[in-house]
């Protein structure tokens, strides 16, 4: 652990110095606390003009409320900085309640609340750095590499929405096959669901990118799930990248958030506009004229668009089953009827269609079945597999890995 608290004797002579209290989430995992405190220690060295102390909302000591109470006894001007990625329930509920109580105890004190790290170009850069550090990253293969960015997950929709926005910035600044947001708990899509969906897009590589500040139990859970699916889908090279950790690239964000809080200003949503901030991969869009031209073109595109005259209900999935001589001799006709019956049994016949197909070019490995729009091929499927194909893949978007055609492997 790193000692970040200031001694009592030092506190007595620093009453007029701005006190900064950095709040961490807290974890029972000692490595998480060590990284948090290492990060704070690094920031203290950069800013000797501040008196800095720490506390945790839960699961670790010193406890936020108790530590802040002690800190306030010798300082009358304190800025509280929540070292969180986004503002969720702890920041919106827990911290304000504690501050409300302390303001009653110290009516002459000034308590200033700063915003969390939030969406920032440096975090977009850090995501790119972590992706390049991974063992499966190859610049020439980015177009065949999928990325799942996975966050903690919260019941706060605003926080989840900001995470989606941050992931979108990362996607726009790169050229991966796809970039999907996901969560390790509380809300959906969960990581295992995202891997299942991603496997259908046939990436050669799949990089799991943790959107976490510090180490802990959830990082290990992400690694466990990654290894589990590496075995399930051996034709995809799946790897977990490193989490953010106590990286100095985050310090400028603290500087900005503290300056904003001291000036009484919060970051505006437009502060992350690609026409104002030089986001990696989008630098050519910065500038007012670019923004104006883009806006005009966007408006014109909407003006030209017209509703479809004959709208049709889209199928969720369309299944093609080979009925050529080879597959038919192995039971593909009965397989067609069985899958149709299963779909009808669940009342889903308007959402899913099963069609006969001519030879699919996989003779000797039939019956062959293809699911679109997923583009997933199955081999050696018999009528006993019909229920599993329907309930797992069609209804729940989970591949039946044991039947996946080796054309994908």
mmCIF file with all atom_site columns, N, CA and C in Angstrom, residues 214-270:
data_model
loop_
_atom_site.group_PDB
_atom_site.id
_atom_site.type_symbol
_atom_site.label_atom_id
_atom_site.label_alt_id
_atom_site.label_comp_id
_atom_site.label_asym_id
_atom_site.label_entity_id
_atom_site.label_seq_id
_atom_site.pdbx_PDB_ins_code
_atom_site.Cartn_x
_atom_site.Cartn_y
_atom_site.Cartn_z
_atom_site.occupancy
_atom_site.B_iso_or_equiv
_atom_site.pdbx_formal_charge
_atom_site.auth_seq_id
_atom_site.auth_comp_id
_atom_site.auth_asym_id
_atom_site.auth_atom_id
_atom_site.pdbx_PDB_model_num
ATOM 1   N N  . UNK A 1 214 ? -8.996  0.110   -12.134 1.00 0.00 ? 214 UNK A N  1
ATOM 2   C CA . UNK A 1 214 ? -8.053  -0.647  -11.322 1.00 0.00 ? 214 UNK A CA 1
ATOM 3   C C  . UNK A 1 214 ? -8.389  -2.138  -11.298 1.00 0.00 ? 214 UNK A C  1
ATOM 4   N N  . UNK A 1 215 ? -7.427  -2.905  -10.852 1.00 0.00 ? 215 UNK A N  1
ATOM 5   C CA . UNK A 1 215 ? -7.542  -4.360  -10.807 1.00 0.00 ? 215 UNK A CA 1
ATOM 6   C C  . UNK A 1 215 ? -8.595  -4.790  -9.779  1.00 0.00 ? 215 UNK A C  1
ATOM 7   N N  . UNK A 1 216 ? -8.942  -6.076  -9.803  1.00 0.00 ? 216 UNK A N  1
ATOM 8   C CA . UNK A 1 216 ? -9.890  -6.573  -8.818  1.00 0.00 ? 216 UNK A CA 1
ATOM 9   C C  . UNK A 1 216 ? -10.583 -7.839  -9.268  1.00 0.00 ? 216 UNK A C  1
ATOM 10  N N  . UNK A 1 217 ? -11.575 -8.222  -8.516  1.00 0.00 ? 217 UNK A N  1
ATOM 11  C CA . UNK A 1 217 ? -12.303 -9.466  -8.752  1.00 0.00 ? 217 UNK A CA 1
ATOM 12  C C  . UNK A 1 217 ? -12.961 -9.495  -10.130 1.00 0.00 ? 217 UNK A C  1
ATOM 13  N N  . UNK A 1 218 ? -13.503 -8.360  -10.556 1.00 0.00 ? 218 UNK A N  1
ATOM 14  C CA . UNK A 1 218 ? -14.205 -8.333  -11.840 1.00 0.00 ? 218 UNK A CA 1
ATOM 15  C C  . UNK A 1 218 ? -13.247 -8.484  -13.019 1.00 0.00 ? 218 UNK A C  1
ATOM 16  N N  . UNK A 1 219 ? -12.030 -8.001  -12.870 1.00 0.00 ? 219 UNK A N  1
ATOM 17  C CA . UNK A 1 219 ? -11.028 -8.192  -13.923 1.00 0.00 ? 219 UNK A CA 1
ATOM 18  C C  . UNK A 1 219 ? -10.721 -9.682  -14.074 1.00 0.00 ? 219 UNK A C  1
ATOM 19  N N  . UNK A 1 220 ? -10.617 -10.372 -12.956 1.00 0.00 ? 220 UNK A N  1
ATOM 20  C CA . UNK A 1 220 ? -10.372 -11.818 -13.010 1.00 0.00 ? 220 UNK A CA 1
ATOM 21  C C  . UNK A 1 220 ? -11.571 -12.558 -13.610 1.00 0.00 ? 220 UNK A C  1
ATOM 22  N N  . UNK A 1 221 ? -12.764 -12.063 -13.324 1.00 0.00 ? 221 UNK A N  1
ATOM 23  C CA . UNK A 1 221 ? -13.961 -12.680 -13.900 1.00 0.00 ? 221 UNK A CA 1
ATOM 24  C C  . UNK A 1 221 ? -13.972 -12.519 -15.421 1.00 0.00 ? 221 UNK A C  1
ATOM 25  N N  . UNK A 1 222 ? -13.555 -11.357 -15.896 1.00 0.00 ? 222 UNK A N  1
ATOM 26  C CA . UNK A 1 222 ? -13.472 -11.122 -17.342 1.00 0.00 ? 222 UNK A CA 1
ATOM 27  C C  . UNK A 1 222 ? -12.486 -12.097 -17.978 1.00 0.00 ? 222 UNK A C  1
ATOM 28  N N  . UNK A 1 223 ? -11.337 -12.274 -17.339 1.00 0.00 ? 223 UNK A N  1
ATOM 29  C CA . UNK A 1 223 ? -10.323 -13.200 -17.859 1.00 0.00 ? 223 UNK A CA 1
ATOM 30  C C  . UNK A 1 223 ? -10.841 -14.629 -17.886 1.00 0.00 ? 223 UNK A C  1
ATOM 31  N N  . UNK A 1 224 ? -11.587 -15.005 -16.858 1.00 0.00 ? 224 UNK A N  1
ATOM 32  C CA . UNK A 1 224 ? -12.145 -16.360 -16.788 1.00 0.00 ? 224 UNK A CA 1
ATOM 33  C C  . UNK A 1 224 ? -13.123 -16.601 -17.940 1.00 0.00 ? 224 UNK A C  1
ATOM 34  N N  . UNK A 1 225 ? -14.007 -15.627 -18.179 1.00 0.00 ? 225 UNK A N  1
ATOM 35  C CA . UNK A 1 225 ? -14.986 -15.765 -19.266 1.00 0.00 ? 225 UNK A CA 1
ATOM 36  C C  . UNK A 1 225 ? -14.276 -15.832 -20.614 1.00 0.00 ? 225 UNK A C  1
ATOM 37  N N  . UNK A 1 226 ? -13.236 -15.024 -20.768 1.00 0.00 ? 226 UNK A N  1
ATOM 38  C CA . UNK A 1 226 ? -12.466 -15.034 -22.016 1.00 0.00 ? 226 UNK A CA 1
ATOM 39  C C  . UNK A 1 226 ? -11.869 -16.413 -22.280 1.00 0.00 ? 226 UNK A C  1
ATOM 40  N N  . UNK A 1 227 ? -11.273 -17.010 -21.261 1.00 0.00 ? 227 UNK A N  1
ATOM 41  C CA . UNK A 1 227 ? -10.674 -18.341 -21.420 1.00 0.00 ? 227 UNK A CA 1
ATOM 42  C C  . UNK A 1 227 ? -11.739 -19.392 -21.720 1.00 0.00 ? 227 UNK A C  1
ATOM 43  N N  . UNK A 1 228 ? -12.888 -19.252 -21.082 1.00 0.00 ? 228 UNK A N  1
ATOM 44  C CA . UNK A 1 228 ? -13.990 -20.195 -21.296 1.00 0.00 ? 228 UNK A CA 1
ATOM 45  C C  . UNK A 1 228 ? -14.429 -20.195 -22.764 1.00 0.00 ? 228 UNK A C  1
ATOM 46  N N  . UNK A 1 229 ? -14.556 -19.005 -23.342 1.00 0.00 ? 229 UNK A N  1
ATOM 47  C CA . UNK A 1 229 ? -15.016 -18.920 -24.727 1.00 0.00 ? 229 UNK A CA 1
ATOM 48  C C  . UNK A 1 229 ? -13.894 -19.189 -25.728 1.00 0.00 ? 229 UNK A C  1
ATOM 49  N N  . UNK A 1 230 ? -12.654 -19.061 -25.307 1.00 0.00 ? 230 UNK A N  1
ATOM 50  C CA . UNK A 1 230 ? -11.540 -19.462 -26.173 1.00 0.00 ? 230 UNK A CA 1
ATOM 51  C C  . UNK A 1 230 ? -11.597 -20.959 -26.441 1.00 0.00 ? 230 UNK A C  1
ATOM 52  N N  . UNK A 1 231 ? -12.029 -21.710 -25.439 1.00 0.00 ? 231 UNK A N  1
ATOM 53  C CA . UNK A 1 231 ? -12.181 -23.155 -25.600 1.00 0.00 ? 231 UNK A CA 1
ATOM 54  C C  . UNK A 1 231 ? -13.434 -23.499 -26.402 1.00 0.00 ? 231 UNK A C  1
ATOM 55  N N  . UNK A 1 232 ? -14.480 -22.709 -26.208 1.00 0.00 ? 232 UNK A N  1
ATOM 56  C CA . UNK A 1 232 ? -15.735 -22.984 -26.905 1.00 0.00 ? 232 UNK A CA 1
ATOM 57  C C  . UNK A 1 232 ? -15.633 -22.664 -28.390 1.00 0.00 ? 232 UNK A C  1
ATOM 58  N N  . UNK A 1 233 ? -14.921 -21.582 -28.725 1.00 0.00 ? 233 UNK A N  1
ATOM 59  C CA . UNK A 1 233 ? -14.760 -21.167 -30.120 1.00 0.00 ? 233 UNK A CA 1
ATOM 60  C C  . UNK A 1 233 ? -13.275 -21.142 -30.479 1.00 0.00 ? 233 UNK A C  1
ATOM 61  N N  . UNK A 1 234 ? -12.670 -22.301 -30.657 1.00 0.00 ? 234 UNK A N  1
ATOM 62  C CA . UNK A 1 234 ? -11.221 -22.350 -30.886 1.00 0.00 ? 234 UNK A CA 1
ATOM 63  C C  . UNK A 1 234 ? -10.778 -21.712 -32.197 1.00 0.00 ? 234 UNK A C  1
ATOM 64  N N  . UNK A 1 235 ? -11.708 -21.497 -33.125 1.00 0.00 ? 235 UNK A N  1
ATOM 65  C CA . UNK A 1 235 ? -11.328 -20.880 -34.399 1.00 0.00 ? 235 UNK A CA 1
ATOM 66  C C  . UNK A 1 235 ? -11.177 -19.357 -34.287 1.00 0.00 ? 235 UNK A C  1
ATOM 67  N N  . UNK A 1 236 ? -11.552 -18.792 -33.131 1.00 0.00 ? 236 UNK A N  1
ATOM 68  C CA . UNK A 1 236 ? -11.360 -17.357 -32.895 1.00 0.00 ? 236 UNK A CA 1
ATOM 69  C C  . UNK A 1 236 ? -10.293 -17.184 -31.818 1.00 0.00 ? 236 UNK A C  1
ATOM 70  N N  . UNK A 1 237 ? -9.300  -16.373 -32.092 1.00 0.00 ? 237 UNK A N  1
ATOM 71  C CA . UNK A 1 237 ? -8.276  -16.090 -31.089 1.00 0.00 ? 237 UNK A CA 1
ATOM 72  C C  . UNK A 1 237 ? -8.809  -14.987 -30.179 1.00 0.00 ? 237 UNK A C  1
ATOM 73  N N  . UNK A 1 238 ? -9.144  -15.352 -28.944 1.00 0.00 ? 238 UNK A N  1
ATOM 74  C CA . UNK A 1 238 ? -9.759  -14.416 -28.002 1.00 0.00 ? 238 UNK A CA 1
ATOM 75  C C  . UNK A 1 238 ? -8.764  -14.096 -26.889 1.00 0.00 ? 238 UNK A C  1
ATOM 76  N N  . UNK A 1 239 ? -8.644  -12.820 -26.573 1.00 0.00 ? 239 UNK A N  1
ATOM 77  C CA . UNK A 1 239 ? -7.691  -12.411 -25.541 1.00 0.00 ? 239 UNK A CA 1
ATOM 78  C C  . UNK A 1 239 ? -8.229  -11.204 -24.779 1.00 0.00 ? 239 UNK A C  1
ATOM 79  N N  . UNK A 1 240 ? -7.860  -11.121 -23.502 1.00 0.00 ? 240 UNK A N  1
ATOM 80  C CA . UNK A 1 240 ? -8.224  -9.969  -22.678 1.00 0.00 ? 240 UNK A CA 1
ATOM 81  C C  . UNK A 1 240 ? -7.056  -9.002  -22.601 1.00 0.00 ? 240 UNK A C  1
ATOM 82  N N  . UNK A 1 241 ? -7.310  -7.734  -22.882 1.00 0.00 ? 241 UNK A N  1
ATOM 83  C CA . UNK A 1 241 ? -6.280  -6.700  -22.761 1.00 0.00 ? 241 UNK A CA 1
ATOM 84  C C  . UNK A 1 241 ? -6.178  -6.256  -21.300 1.00 0.00 ? 241 UNK A C  1
ATOM 85  N N  . UNK A 1 242 ? -5.218  -5.412  -21.014 1.00 0.00 ? 242 UNK A N  1
ATOM 86  C CA . UNK A 1 242 ? -5.043  -4.894  -19.653 1.00 0.00 ? 242 UNK A CA 1
ATOM 87  C C  . UNK A 1 242 ? -6.058  -3.791  -19.364 1.00 0.00 ? 242 UNK A C  1
ATOM 88  N N  . UNK A 1 243 ? -6.419  -3.657  -18.092 1.00 0.00 ? 243 UNK A N  1
ATOM 89  C CA . UNK A 1 243 ? -7.266  -2.539  -17.676 1.00 0.00 ? 243 UNK A CA 1
ATOM 90  C C  . UNK A 1 243 ? -6.428  -1.260  -17.663 1.00 0.00 ? 243 UNK A C  1
ATOM 91  N N  . UNK A 1 244 ? -7.030  -0.133  -17.312 1.00 0.00 ? 244 UNK A N  1
ATOM 92  C CA . UNK A 1 244 ? -6.328  1.149   -17.388 1.00 0.00 ? 244 UNK A CA 1
ATOM 93  C C  . UNK A 1 244 ? -5.146  1.211   -16.423 1.00 0.00 ? 244 UNK A C  1
ATOM 94  N N  . UNK A 1 245 ? -5.402  0.889   -15.150 1.00 0.00 ? 245 UNK A N  1
ATOM 95  C CA . UNK A 1 245 ? -4.342  0.959   -14.159 1.00 0.00 ? 245 UNK A CA 1
ATOM 96  C C  . UNK A 1 245 ? -3.959  2.402   -13.842 1.00 0.00 ? 245 UNK A C  1
ATOM 97  N N  . UNK A 1 246 ? -2.953  2.590   -12.981 1.00 0.00 ? 246 UNK A N  1
ATOM 98  C CA . UNK A 1 246 ? -2.540  3.950   -12.574 1.00 0.00 ? 246 UNK A CA 1
ATOM 99  C C  . UNK A 1 246 ? -1.699  4.632   -13.649 1.00 0.00 ? 246 UNK A C  1
ATOM 100 N N  . UNK A 1 247 ? -2.301  4.881   -14.792 1.00 0.00 ? 247 UNK A N  1
ATOM 101 C CA . UNK A 1 247 ? -1.568  5.437   -15.930 1.00 0.00 ? 247 UNK A CA 1
ATOM 102 C C  . UNK A 1 247 ? -1.529  6.964   -15.859 1.00 0.00 ? 247 UNK A C  1
ATOM 103 N N  . UNK A 1 248 ? -0.355  7.569   -16.015 1.00 0.00 ? 248 UNK A N  1
ATOM 104 C CA . UNK A 1 248 ? -0.229  9.040   -15.937 1.00 0.00 ? 248 UNK A CA 1
ATOM 105 C C  . UNK A 1 248 ? -1.038  9.792   -16.987 1.00 0.00 ? 248 UNK A C  1
ATOM 106 N N  . UNK A 1 249 ? -1.465  9.110   -18.053 1.00 0.00 ? 249 UNK A N  1
ATOM 107 C CA . UNK A 1 249 ? -2.256  9.790   -19.082 1.00 0.00 ? 249 UNK A CA 1
ATOM 108 C C  . UNK A 1 249 ? -3.585  10.298  -18.517 1.00 0.00 ? 249 UNK A C  1
ATOM 109 N N  . UNK A 1 250 ? -3.978  9.770   -17.349 1.00 0.00 ? 250 UNK A N  1
ATOM 110 C CA . UNK A 1 250 ? -5.237  10.188  -16.727 1.00 0.00 ? 250 UNK A CA 1
ATOM 111 C C  . UNK A 1 250 ? -5.082  11.461  -15.890 1.00 0.00 ? 250 UNK A C  1
ATOM 112 N N  . UNK A 1 251 ? -3.860  11.820  -15.523 1.00 0.00 ? 251 UNK A N  1
ATOM 113 C CA . UNK A 1 251 ? -3.666  12.983  -14.649 1.00 0.00 ? 251 UNK A CA 1
ATOM 114 C C  . UNK A 1 251 ? -4.199  14.290  -15.242 1.00 0.00 ? 251 UNK A C  1
ATOM 115 N N  . UNK A 1 252 ? -4.003  14.547  -16.537 1.00 0.00 ? 252 UNK A N  1
ATOM 116 C CA . UNK A 1 252 ? -4.562  15.790  -17.090 1.00 0.00 ? 252 UNK A CA 1
ATOM 117 C C  . UNK A 1 252 ? -6.082  15.887  -16.960 1.00 0.00 ? 252 UNK A C  1
ATOM 118 N N  . UNK A 1 253 ? -6.755  14.736  -16.918 1.00 0.00 ? 253 UNK A N  1
ATOM 119 C CA . UNK A 1 253 ? -8.215  14.770  -16.749 1.00 0.00 ? 253 UNK A CA 1
ATOM 120 C C  . UNK A 1 253 ? -8.548  15.269  -15.346 1.00 0.00 ? 253 UNK A C  1
ATOM 121 N N  . UNK A 1 254 ? -7.792  14.797  -14.347 1.00 0.00 ? 254 UNK A N  1
ATOM 122 C CA . UNK A 1 254 ? -7.999  15.292  -12.983 1.00 0.00 ? 254 UNK A CA 1
ATOM 123 C C  . UNK A 1 254 ? -7.785  16.797  -12.929 1.00 0.00 ? 254 UNK A C  1
ATOM 124 N N  . UNK A 1 255 ? -6.727  17.265  -13.590 1.00 0.00 ? 255 UNK A N  1
ATOM 125 C CA . UNK A 1 255 ? -6.455  18.705  -13.606 1.00 0.00 ? 255 UNK A CA 1
ATOM 126 C C  . UNK A 1 255 ? -7.645  19.476  -14.171 1.00 0.00 ? 255 UNK A C  1
ATOM 127 N N  . UNK A 1 256 ? -8.202  18.974  -15.261 1.00 0.00 ? 256 UNK A N  1
ATOM 128 C CA . UNK A 1 256 ? -9.336  19.653  -15.896 1.00 0.00 ? 256 UNK A CA 1
ATOM 129 C C  . UNK A 1 256 ? -10.566 19.645  -14.998 1.00 0.00 ? 256 UNK A C  1
ATOM 130 N N  . UNK A 1 257 ? -10.869 18.489  -14.427 1.00 0.00 ? 257 UNK A N  1
ATOM 131 C CA . UNK A 1 257 ? -12.072 18.397  -13.594 1.00 0.00 ? 257 UNK A CA 1
ATOM 132 C C  . UNK A 1 257 ? -11.947 19.264  -12.337 1.00 0.00 ? 257 UNK A C  1
ATOM 133 N N  . UNK A 1 258 ? -10.752 19.310  -11.762 1.00 0.00 ? 258 UNK A N  1
ATOM 134 C CA . UNK A 1 258 ? -10.542 20.137  -10.574 1.00 0.00 ? 258 UNK A CA 1
ATOM 135 C C  . UNK A 1 258 ? -10.661 21.615  -10.931 1.00 0.00 ? 258 UNK A C  1
ATOM 136 N N  . UNK A 1 259 ? -10.072 22.002  -12.062 1.00 0.00 ? 259 UNK A N  1
ATOM 137 C CA . UNK A 1 259 ? -10.164 23.400  -12.502 1.00 0.00 ? 259 UNK A CA 1
ATOM 138 C C  . UNK A 1 259 ? -11.615 23.790  -12.782 1.00 0.00 ? 259 UNK A C  1
ATOM 139 N N  . UNK A 1 260 ? -12.363 22.886  -13.396 1.00 0.00 ? 260 UNK A N  1
ATOM 140 C CA . UNK A 1 260 ? -13.774 23.158  -13.678 1.00 0.00 ? 260 UNK A CA 1
ATOM 141 C C  . UNK A 1 260 ? -14.562 23.343  -12.383 1.00 0.00 ? 260 UNK A C  1
ATOM 142 N N  . UNK A 1 261 ? -14.284 22.488  -11.407 1.00 0.00 ? 261 UNK A N  1
ATOM 143 C CA . UNK A 1 261 ? -15.008 22.575  -10.135 1.00 0.00 ? 261 UNK A CA 1
ATOM 144 C C  . UNK A 1 261 ? -14.674 23.868  -9.398  1.00 0.00 ? 261 UNK A C  1
ATOM 145 N N  . UNK A 1 262 ? -13.410 24.249  -9.406  1.00 0.00 ? 262 UNK A N  1
ATOM 146 C CA . UNK A 1 262 ? -12.997 25.473  -8.708  1.00 0.00 ? 262 UNK A CA 1
ATOM 147 C C  . UNK A 1 262 ? -13.571 26.722  -9.369  1.00 0.00 ? 262 UNK A C  1
ATOM 148 N N  . UNK A 1 263 ? -13.771 26.653  -10.682 1.00 0.00 ? 263 UNK A N  1
ATOM 149 C CA . UNK A 1 263 ? -14.328 27.801  -11.398 1.00 0.00 ? 263 UNK A CA 1
ATOM 150 C C  . UNK A 1 263 ? -15.850 27.810  -11.374 1.00 0.00 ? 263 UNK A C  1
ATOM 151 N N  . UNK A 1 264 ? -16.421 26.732  -10.830 1.00 0.00 ? 264 UNK A N  1
ATOM 152 C CA . UNK A 1 264 ? -17.876 26.635  -10.771 1.00 0.00 ? 264 UNK A CA 1
ATOM 153 C C  . UNK A 1 264 ? -18.506 26.148  -12.048 1.00 0.00 ? 264 UNK A C  1
ATOM 154 N N  . UNK A 1 265 ? -17.689 25.606  -12.953 1.00 0.00 ? 265 UNK A N  1
ATOM 155 C CA . UNK A 1 265 ? -18.202 25.146  -14.242 1.00 0.00 ? 265 UNK A CA 1
ATOM 156 C C  . UNK A 1 265 ? -18.018 23.643  -14.375 1.00 0.00 ? 265 UNK A C  1
ATOM 157 N N  . UNK A 1 266 ? -19.030 23.000  -14.913 1.00 0.00 ? 266 UNK A N  1
ATOM 158 C CA . UNK A 1 266 ? -18.924 21.585  -15.253 1.00 0.00 ? 266 UNK A CA 1
ATOM 159 C C  . UNK A 1 266 ? -18.647 21.466  -16.742 1.00 0.00 ? 266 UNK A C  1
ATOM 160 N N  . UNK A 1 267 ? -18.123 20.305  -17.153 1.00 0.00 ? 267 UNK A N  1
ATOM 161 C CA . UNK A 1 267 ? -17.860 20.087  -18.570 1.00 0.00 ? 267 UNK A CA 1
ATOM 162 C C  . UNK A 1 267 ? -19.174 20.045  -19.341 1.00 0.00 ? 267 UNK A C  1
ATOM 163 N N  . UNK A 1 268 ? -19.226 20.744  -20.462 1.00 0.00 ? 268 UNK A N  1
ATOM 164 C CA . UNK A 1 268 ? -20.405 20.724  -21.316 1.00 0.00 ? 268 UNK A CA 1
ATOM 165 C C  . UNK A 1 268 ? -20.370 19.506  -22.225 1.00 0.00 ? 268 UNK A C  1
ATOM 166 N N  . UNK A 1 269 ? -21.533 18.985  -22.637 1.00 0.00 ? 269 UNK A N  1
ATOM 167 C CA . UNK A 1 269 ? -21.542 17.837  -23.545 1.00 0.00 ? 269 UNK A CA 1
ATOM 168 C C  . UNK A 1 269 ? -20.771 18.103  -24.831 1.00 0.00 ? 269 UNK A C  1
ATOM 169 N N  . UNK A 1 270 ? -20.781 19.377  -25.290 1.00 0.00 ? 270 UNK A N  1
ATOM 170 C CA . UNK A 1 270 ? -20.103 19.675  -26.552 1.00 0.00 ? 270 UNK A CA 1
ATOM 171 C C  . UNK A 1 270 ? -18.587 19.675  -26.402 1.00 0.00 ? 270 UNK A C  1
#
